């Protein structure tokens, strides 16, 4: 097969199903989401008669995928060729090699959701004459002893998103859903410490899935009603680790999607002359004294995609800012705009929120932050302001506020 300019191994994930994806060790920012590498997972499904490739990779990274496809075909003693291409999702990190695939295999059908066909042609005009086949929920294709069942998953997370279920072996190829942006040497959930895996999966959910939480609940119910949920043995997403214990991520999604939180508070602040910072630290001490798990983000350095990971399972969020030109500090604007889009209240539960900050003369930042947070679906409890540099009494008051908020979190 042309394009084999490197050597790379495939990984067998089930009988006749291989990971043939790409390790991107180097990516640090993906449309504003900070990460330390990711993977573009593609899968090769071997039937007795036909071979299907499910998803592909980011533009310009296909050499790894081709090498792994060749390796998988060698392991299965099959000629390195494809009979079916499946595209679970338009976005470029999963379709970036589709033009290359079409050029190599112009007669091979490309199965995708009907809404994906138009989008793929818009992304890649040279696919105008490609042999697309619209797949809808319940459509099955047999490869000979292997059956792929398509399940549309609209808006999880794009309108065209789709799952492919390999019936024999119970492998759910879920595309972005259940994914994580992480790049590790091992391919499986068991290859990462639990804390690390939960953290990257939670960050992925918070940033990409949060506003779609109601659809997650519906899709879980849909899978259950179709009798598929209990048949899933492996969930193989298009990014990150493959779930060999799928109940771990299914349970986590069930909790995140319904707004289950911990006794946890996330504090996000910026500061001009370290007065608001002092308030943040004093509030944290009060919360901690009551047993609240506190996470602190300082906007001099921290950024939104990491912050929302912790907001996801926090019961309380605290936003602190001094007033500058009658407005909150400019750095607050980035996270506020982001929260407006994420809509954590789509889980059906409102998170508690507090604003705080130091003012010089007019003040107003805490009020404006409170208004914005209310508009974003938070239940704003209090606005806490001090003048200029907080006194010892002010900091004692912040500590007490922290303790009172901890009590409120228990209600
Ligand atoms: Fe991983 Fe929606 O792309």
Short mmCIF file of C-alpha atoms and ligand atoms in Angstrom, two decimals:
data_model
loop_
_atom_site.label_atom_id
_atom_site.label_comp_id
_atom_site.label_asym_id
_atom_site.label_seq_id
_atom_site.Cartn_x
_atom_site.Cartn_y
_atom_site.Cartn_z
CA UNK A 1 0.00 0.00 0.00
CA UNK A 2 1.45 3.38 -0.94
CA UNK A 3 2.28 5.81 1.81
CA UNK A 4 4.05 3.31 4.11
CA UNK A 5 6.94 5.58 4.92
CA UNK A 6 7.31 4.48 8.52
CA UNK A 7 6.93 1.41 10.67
CA UNK A 8 4.27 1.40 13.36
CA UNK A 9 2.34 -1.40 15.02
CA UNK A 10 -1.39 -1.93 15.18
CA UNK A 11 -3.06 -3.02 18.43
CA UNK A 12 -5.66 -5.79 18.53
CA UNK A 13 -8.59 -4.69 20.70
CA UNK A 14 -11.00 -7.57 20.02
CA UNK A 15 -11.22 -10.55 17.72
CA UNK A 16 -10.80 -9.09 14.24
CA UNK A 17 -10.79 -5.46 15.43
CA UNK A 18 -7.56 -3.45 15.45
CA UNK A 19 -6.57 0.06 16.49
CA UNK A 20 -4.75 1.62 13.54
CA UNK A 21 -4.77 5.24 14.69
CA UNK A 22 -2.25 8.00 15.10
CA UNK A 23 -0.34 9.21 18.15
CA UNK A 24 -0.02 12.99 18.10
CA UNK A 25 2.50 13.56 20.87
CA UNK A 26 3.04 17.21 20.05
CA UNK A 27 -0.30 19.00 19.90
CA UNK A 28 -0.76 21.50 22.75
CA UNK A 29 -3.83 23.43 21.69
CA UNK A 30 -6.83 22.23 19.74
CA UNK A 31 -9.28 25.03 18.93
CA UNK A 32 -8.60 26.65 22.28
CA UNK A 33 -8.52 23.43 24.31
CA UNK A 34 -5.14 22.93 25.95
CA UNK A 35 -3.80 19.41 25.89
CA UNK A 36 -0.59 17.45 26.10
CA UNK A 37 -0.95 15.34 22.99
CA UNK A 38 -3.89 13.36 21.73
CA UNK A 39 -4.63 10.39 19.51
CA UNK A 40 -6.72 10.13 16.37
CA UNK A 41 -8.12 6.64 16.72
CA UNK A 42 -9.01 4.70 13.59
CA UNK A 43 -10.10 1.07 13.63
CA UNK A 44 -9.85 -1.76 11.17
CA UNK A 45 -12.60 -4.40 11.31
CA UNK A 46 -11.84 -7.70 9.61
CA UNK A 47 -14.72 -9.81 8.38
CA UNK A 48 -14.17 -13.07 6.57
CA UNK A 49 -15.03 -11.37 3.29
CA UNK A 50 -14.42 -7.68 3.72
CA UNK A 51 -12.33 -5.19 5.68
CA UNK A 52 -13.75 -1.92 6.98
CA UNK A 53 -11.86 1.15 8.18
CA UNK A 54 -13.74 3.18 10.76
CA UNK A 55 -12.66 6.84 10.93
CA UNK A 56 -9.22 8.04 9.95
CA UNK A 57 -6.96 10.87 11.04
CA UNK A 58 -6.00 14.53 11.06
CA UNK A 59 -4.76 16.00 7.77
CA UNK A 60 -1.08 15.37 7.21
CA UNK A 61 -0.75 12.55 9.77
CA UNK A 62 -1.79 9.54 7.74
CA UNK A 63 1.64 7.87 7.41
CA UNK A 64 1.23 6.32 10.88
CA UNK A 65 -2.25 5.10 10.03
CA UNK A 66 -1.13 3.46 6.79
CA UNK A 67 1.76 1.74 8.59
CA UNK A 68 -0.59 0.39 11.23
CA UNK A 69 -3.13 -0.75 8.62
CA UNK A 70 -0.40 -2.71 6.89
CA UNK A 71 0.70 -4.21 10.20
CA UNK A 72 -2.85 -5.26 11.09
CA UNK A 73 -3.36 -6.84 7.67
CA UNK A 74 -0.07 -8.71 8.02
CA UNK A 75 -1.14 -10.00 11.44
CA UNK A 76 -4.45 -11.19 9.99
CA UNK A 77 -2.65 -12.62 6.89
CA UNK A 78 -4.81 -10.46 4.65
CA UNK A 79 -4.00 -8.35 1.62
CA UNK A 80 -3.70 -4.72 2.72
CA UNK A 81 -6.80 -3.31 1.11
CA UNK A 82 -10.14 -1.84 2.12
CA UNK A 83 -13.67 -2.77 1.10
CA UNK A 84 -15.65 -0.32 3.21
CA UNK A 85 -14.90 3.08 4.69
CA UNK A 86 -16.96 4.33 7.61
CA UNK A 87 -16.89 7.97 8.65
CA UNK A 88 -18.51 8.43 12.04
CA UNK A 89 -18.00 12.20 12.07
CA UNK A 90 -17.08 14.99 9.69
CA UNK A 91 -14.59 16.92 11.79
CA UNK A 92 -11.10 17.04 10.32
CA UNK A 93 -9.40 15.09 13.09
CA UNK A 94 -11.37 12.03 11.94
CA UNK A 95 -11.77 12.72 8.24
CA UNK A 96 -8.47 14.33 7.30
CA UNK A 97 -7.29 11.30 5.30
CA UNK A 98 -10.60 10.75 3.52
CA UNK A 99 -9.47 12.34 0.25
CA UNK A 100 -6.36 10.14 0.32
CA UNK A 101 -8.53 7.09 0.99
CA UNK A 102 -10.86 7.99 -1.87
CA UNK A 103 -7.95 8.41 -4.26
CA UNK A 104 -6.57 4.97 -3.34
CA UNK A 105 -9.96 3.25 -3.29
CA UNK A 106 -12.31 5.25 -5.52
CA UNK A 107 -14.89 2.46 -5.74
CA UNK A 108 -15.06 1.71 -2.00
CA UNK A 109 -18.32 2.90 -0.42
CA UNK A 110 -18.11 5.52 2.30
CA UNK A 111 -20.78 5.04 4.96
CA UNK A 112 -21.74 8.03 7.08
CA UNK A 113 -24.84 9.76 8.45
CA UNK A 114 -26.87 11.45 5.72
CA UNK A 115 -26.11 14.84 7.28
CA UNK A 116 -22.40 14.09 6.97
CA UNK A 117 -22.44 13.68 3.21
CA UNK A 118 -23.06 17.36 2.49
CA UNK A 119 -20.61 18.42 5.20
CA UNK A 120 -17.84 16.16 3.93
CA UNK A 121 -18.28 17.51 0.41
CA UNK A 122 -18.05 21.05 1.81
CA UNK A 123 -14.88 20.15 3.68
CA UNK A 124 -13.34 18.29 0.75
CA UNK A 125 -14.75 19.39 -2.62
CA UNK A 126 -12.80 16.65 -4.41
CA UNK A 127 -15.17 14.14 -2.77
CA UNK A 128 -18.02 15.46 -4.93
CA UNK A 129 -18.29 12.21 -6.86
CA UNK A 130 -17.32 9.82 -4.06
CA UNK A 131 -19.58 6.77 -3.50
CA UNK A 132 -21.23 7.90 -0.26
CA UNK A 133 -23.85 5.68 1.37
CA UNK A 134 -26.21 7.22 3.91
CA UNK A 135 -26.30 5.26 7.14
CA UNK A 136 -29.15 5.63 9.59
CA UNK A 137 -29.78 4.10 12.98
CA UNK A 138 -30.19 0.37 12.65
CA UNK A 139 -28.49 0.13 9.26
CA UNK A 140 -26.33 -2.99 9.29
CA UNK A 141 -23.52 -4.05 7.03
CA UNK A 142 -22.01 -7.48 7.16
CA UNK A 143 -18.35 -8.11 6.47
CA UNK A 144 -18.65 -11.87 6.76
CA UNK A 145 -18.93 -13.04 10.34
CA UNK A 146 -18.79 -9.44 11.52
CA UNK A 147 -21.71 -7.07 11.54
CA UNK A 148 -21.42 -3.31 11.88
CA UNK A 149 -24.56 -1.60 13.16
CA UNK A 150 -24.84 2.16 12.81
CA UNK A 151 -26.39 4.32 15.51
CA UNK A 152 -26.86 7.98 14.76
CA UNK A 153 -25.88 10.23 17.66
CA UNK A 154 -26.86 13.67 16.39
CA UNK A 155 -25.21 16.53 18.29
CA UNK A 156 -22.97 14.21 20.27
CA UNK A 157 -21.25 16.35 19.41
CA UNK A 158 -22.02 17.46 15.82
CA UNK A 159 -25.24 16.88 13.87
CA UNK A 160 -23.48 14.20 11.80
CA UNK A 161 -22.02 12.24 14.73
CA UNK A 162 -22.59 8.50 14.58
CA UNK A 163 -21.53 5.36 16.46
CA UNK A 164 -20.59 2.07 14.82
CA UNK A 165 -21.26 -1.04 16.88
CA UNK A 166 -19.38 -4.19 15.99
CA UNK A 167 -21.91 -6.73 17.13
CA UNK A 168 -19.56 -9.69 17.44
CA UNK A 169 -17.35 -8.75 20.37
CA UNK A 170 -19.60 -5.90 21.51
CA UNK A 171 -17.24 -3.12 20.43
CA UNK A 172 -18.77 0.35 20.35
CA UNK A 173 -16.77 2.66 18.09
CA UNK A 174 -18.15 5.85 19.57
CA UNK A 175 -16.10 8.53 17.85
CA UNK A 176 -15.74 11.64 20.07
CA UNK A 177 -18.20 10.48 22.73
CA UNK A 178 -16.39 8.86 25.69
CA UNK A 179 -13.05 10.18 24.37
CA UNK A 180 -10.18 11.91 26.09
CA UNK A 181 -7.40 14.11 24.79
CA UNK A 182 -4.37 12.21 25.99
CA UNK A 183 -1.43 10.54 24.27
CA UNK A 184 0.09 7.60 26.12
CA UNK A 185 2.18 4.59 25.16
CA UNK A 186 -0.57 2.11 26.03
CA UNK A 187 -3.94 2.10 24.29
CA UNK A 188 -6.23 0.92 27.05
CA UNK A 189 -7.93 2.40 30.11
CA UNK A 190 -5.85 0.08 32.28
CA UNK A 191 -2.65 1.66 30.95
CA UNK A 192 -3.25 4.93 32.82
CA UNK A 193 -3.58 5.61 36.54
CA UNK A 194 -7.24 6.03 37.43
CA UNK A 195 -6.83 9.65 38.52
CA UNK A 196 -5.19 10.64 35.24
CA UNK A 197 -7.77 8.85 33.12
CA UNK A 198 -10.69 10.37 35.02
CA UNK A 199 -9.15 13.81 34.75
CA UNK A 200 -8.68 13.71 30.96
CA UNK A 201 -12.12 12.17 30.39
CA UNK A 202 -13.72 14.78 32.64
CA UNK A 203 -11.95 17.59 30.84
CA UNK A 204 -13.17 16.23 27.50
CA UNK A 205 -16.76 16.01 28.75
CA UNK A 206 -16.69 19.47 30.34
CA UNK A 207 -15.40 21.18 27.22
CA UNK A 208 -17.21 19.29 24.47
CA UNK A 209 -20.26 17.56 25.86
CA UNK A 210 -21.60 19.71 28.73
CA UNK A 211 -24.19 21.70 26.71
CA UNK A 212 -25.40 18.41 25.20
CA UNK A 213 -25.98 16.68 28.52
CA UNK A 214 -29.69 16.11 27.92
CA UNK A 215 -28.82 14.33 24.67
CA UNK A 216 -26.35 12.10 26.54
CA UNK A 217 -29.14 10.98 28.86
CA UNK A 218 -31.45 10.33 25.88
CA UNK A 219 -28.78 8.41 23.98
CA UNK A 220 -28.02 6.19 26.98
CA UNK A 221 -31.73 5.44 27.24
CA UNK A 222 -31.91 4.80 23.49
CA UNK A 223 -29.00 2.33 23.68
CA UNK A 224 -30.68 0.62 26.60
CA UNK A 225 -34.00 0.31 24.77
CA UNK A 226 -32.26 -1.16 21.72
CA UNK A 227 -30.67 -3.76 23.94
CA UNK A 228 -27.20 -2.51 23.05
CA UNK A 229 -26.05 -1.02 26.34
CA UNK A 230 -25.78 -4.43 27.99
CA UNK A 231 -23.98 -5.85 24.95
CA UNK A 232 -21.13 -3.33 25.05
CA UNK A 233 -17.88 -5.01 26.08
CA UNK A 234 -15.46 -2.37 24.81
CA UNK A 235 -15.90 1.34 24.07
CA UNK A 236 -13.33 2.50 21.57
CA UNK A 237 -13.57 6.27 21.11
CA UNK A 238 -11.75 8.33 18.50
CA UNK A 239 -9.46 10.00 21.04
CA UNK A 240 -7.45 8.58 23.88
CA UNK A 241 -7.72 5.34 25.78
CA UNK A 242 -9.97 2.41 24.86
CA UNK A 243 -12.39 1.43 27.61
CA UNK A 244 -12.13 -2.26 28.42
CA UNK A 245 -14.24 -1.56 31.52
CA UNK A 246 -16.94 0.46 29.76
CA UNK A 247 -19.04 0.77 32.89
CA UNK A 248 -16.45 3.23 34.20
CA UNK A 249 -17.10 5.84 31.55
CA UNK A 250 -20.81 5.03 31.19
CA UNK A 251 -21.29 5.66 34.90
CA UNK A 252 -19.21 8.82 34.76
CA UNK A 253 -21.24 10.16 31.80
CA UNK A 254 -24.46 9.35 33.65
CA UNK A 255 -23.30 11.43 36.59
CA UNK A 256 -21.87 14.35 34.62
CA UNK A 257 -24.92 14.53 32.37
CA UNK A 258 -27.32 14.76 35.29
CA UNK A 259 -25.36 17.35 37.26
CA UNK A 260 -24.13 15.12 40.08
CA UNK A 261 -21.53 17.13 41.99
CA UNK A 262 -19.06 16.62 44.80
CA UNK A 263 -18.64 18.61 48.00
CA UNK A 264 -16.22 20.70 45.99
CA UNK A 265 -15.70 24.37 45.18
CA UNK A 266 -13.76 25.84 42.27
CA UNK A 267 -12.36 29.32 42.82
CA UNK A 268 -11.40 31.36 39.75
CA UNK A 269 -9.88 34.78 40.25
CA UNK A 270 -7.67 37.49 38.88
CA UNK A 271 -6.07 40.28 40.82
CA UNK A 272 -4.52 43.69 40.26
CA UNK A 273 -2.61 44.42 43.48
CA UNK A 274 -3.13 41.06 45.20
CA UNK A 275 -6.14 42.16 47.28
CA UNK A 276 -8.62 39.92 45.47
CA UNK A 277 -6.02 37.16 45.72
CA UNK A 278 -5.98 37.53 49.50
CA UNK A 279 -9.76 37.22 49.54
CA UNK A 280 -9.55 34.08 47.37
CA UNK A 281 -7.12 32.44 49.74
CA UNK A 282 -9.14 33.38 52.84
CA UNK A 283 -12.37 32.08 51.31
CA UNK A 284 -10.55 28.84 50.45
CA UNK A 285 -9.39 28.44 54.06
CA UNK A 286 -12.94 28.82 55.34
CA UNK A 287 -14.25 26.26 52.87
CA UNK A 288 -11.42 23.82 53.60
CA UNK A 289 -12.02 24.12 57.33
CA UNK A 290 -15.46 22.65 56.72
CA UNK A 291 -14.14 19.78 54.62
CA UNK A 292 -14.84 21.19 51.16
CA UNK A 293 -12.51 20.08 48.37
CA UNK A 294 -11.19 23.36 46.90
CA UNK A 295 -9.56 23.88 43.51
CA UNK A 296 -8.01 27.28 42.77
CA UNK A 297 -7.41 28.89 39.37
CA UNK A 298 -5.46 32.13 38.93
CA UNK A 299 -6.14 33.79 35.60
CA UNK A 300 -2.62 35.19 35.30
CA UNK A 301 -1.74 31.76 34.00
CA UNK A 302 -4.68 29.37 34.04
CA UNK A 303 -7.06 28.98 31.14
CA UNK A 304 -10.64 28.12 30.48
CA UNK A 305 -10.51 24.53 29.22
CA UNK A 306 -8.77 23.38 32.40
CA UNK A 307 -11.02 25.47 34.66
CA UNK A 308 -14.28 24.03 33.35
CA UNK A 309 -13.02 20.50 33.99
CA UNK A 310 -13.24 21.27 37.70
CA UNK A 311 -16.41 23.32 37.48
CA UNK A 312 -18.13 20.23 36.04
CA UNK A 313 -18.23 18.33 39.34
CA UNK A 314 -18.18 21.33 41.69
CA UNK A 315 -21.27 22.26 43.65
CA UNK A 316 -20.04 25.83 44.17
CA UNK A 317 -18.01 28.19 41.98
CA UNK A 318 -16.48 31.45 43.17
CA UNK A 319 -15.35 34.13 40.75
CA UNK A 320 -13.14 36.92 42.06
CA UNK A 321 -12.13 40.07 40.26
CA UNK A 322 -11.15 43.63 41.07
CA UNK A 323 -12.97 46.44 39.30
CA UNK A 324 -11.17 48.10 36.41
CA UNK A 325 -12.79 50.87 34.36
CA UNK A 326 -16.10 49.99 36.10
CA UNK A 327 -15.91 46.44 34.78
CA UNK A 328 -14.46 43.09 35.90
CA UNK A 329 -10.81 42.50 35.04
CA UNK A 330 -10.57 41.78 31.28
CA UNK A 331 -9.29 38.23 31.80
CA UNK A 332 -12.68 37.33 33.30
CA UNK A 333 -14.31 37.95 29.93
CA UNK A 334 -12.80 34.84 28.36
CA UNK A 335 -14.15 32.40 30.93
CA UNK A 336 -17.51 34.22 31.15
CA UNK A 337 -18.10 33.95 27.39
CA UNK A 338 -17.13 30.30 27.56
CA UNK A 339 -19.56 29.56 30.39
CA UNK A 340 -22.33 31.24 28.43
CA UNK A 341 -21.87 28.64 25.72
CA UNK A 342 -21.32 25.62 27.95
CA UNK A 343 -24.49 26.10 30.01
CA UNK A 344 -23.77 23.85 32.97
CA UNK A 345 -27.46 24.11 33.91
CA UNK A 346 -28.30 21.91 30.89
CA UNK A 347 -27.71 19.04 33.29
CA UNK A 348 -30.99 20.07 34.92
CA UNK A 349 -29.25 21.35 38.05
CA UNK A 350 -27.98 24.84 38.78
CA UNK A 351 -24.60 25.23 40.43
CA UNK A 352 -24.20 27.66 43.30
CA UNK A 353 -22.05 30.72 42.59
CA UNK A 354 -20.47 33.58 44.51
CA UNK A 355 -18.62 36.62 43.25
CA UNK A 356 -16.01 38.51 45.21
CA UNK A 357 -13.38 41.18 44.73
CA UNK A 358 -11.58 44.25 45.91
CA UNK A 359 -12.72 47.64 44.70
CA UNK A 360 -11.11 51.06 44.79
CA UNK A 361 -13.92 53.61 44.71
CA UNK A 362 -16.90 52.81 42.52
CA UNK A 363 -16.73 49.01 42.45
CA UNK A 364 -19.15 47.06 40.32
CA UNK A 365 -17.15 44.01 39.15
CA UNK A 366 -18.87 41.62 41.53
CA UNK A 367 -22.31 42.85 40.44
CA UNK A 368 -21.51 42.44 36.75
CA UNK A 369 -20.00 39.02 37.25
CA UNK A 370 -23.08 38.00 39.22
CA UNK A 371 -25.36 39.19 36.42
CA UNK A 372 -23.36 37.26 33.84
CA UNK A 373 -23.28 34.10 35.94
CA UNK A 374 -27.05 34.29 36.48
CA UNK A 375 -27.50 34.59 32.73
CA UNK A 376 -25.25 31.53 32.33
CA UNK A 377 -27.58 29.47 34.54
CA UNK A 378 -25.80 29.68 37.91
CA UNK A 379 -27.65 30.27 41.17
CA UNK A 380 -25.77 33.30 42.52
CA UNK A 381 -25.85 33.43 46.30
CA UNK A 382 -23.72 36.43 47.23
CA UNK A 383 -21.50 39.25 46.04
CA UNK A 384 -18.60 39.86 48.42
CA UNK A 385 -16.70 43.14 48.14
CA UNK A 386 -13.99 44.84 50.18
CA UNK A 387 -12.42 48.28 49.69
CA UNK A 388 -8.80 48.58 48.60
CA UNK A 389 -6.51 46.26 50.56
CA UNK A 390 -8.44 43.83 52.81
CA UNK A 391 -7.84 44.38 56.52
CA UNK A 392 -7.34 41.56 58.99
CA UNK A 393 -11.01 41.90 59.84
CA UNK A 394 -11.95 41.68 56.16
CA UNK A 395 -9.93 38.48 55.75
CA UNK A 396 -11.51 37.01 58.87
CA UNK A 397 -14.86 37.87 57.32
CA UNK A 398 -13.84 36.07 54.09
CA UNK A 399 -12.89 33.01 56.14
CA UNK A 400 -16.30 33.09 57.81
CA UNK A 401 -18.00 33.52 54.45
CA UNK A 402 -16.16 30.39 53.30
CA UNK A 403 -17.50 28.47 56.29
CA UNK A 404 -21.03 29.74 55.72
CA UNK A 405 -20.86 28.77 52.05
CA UNK A 406 -19.77 25.28 53.05
CA UNK A 407 -22.94 25.02 55.15
CA UNK A 408 -25.01 26.26 52.24
CA UNK A 409 -23.48 23.54 50.05
CA UNK A 410 -24.82 20.91 52.43
CA UNK A 411 -28.43 22.08 52.12
FE1 LIG B 1 -12.55 14.74 17.53
FE2 LIG B 1 -15.45 16.39 16.76
O1 LIG B 1 -13.70 15.81 16.54
#
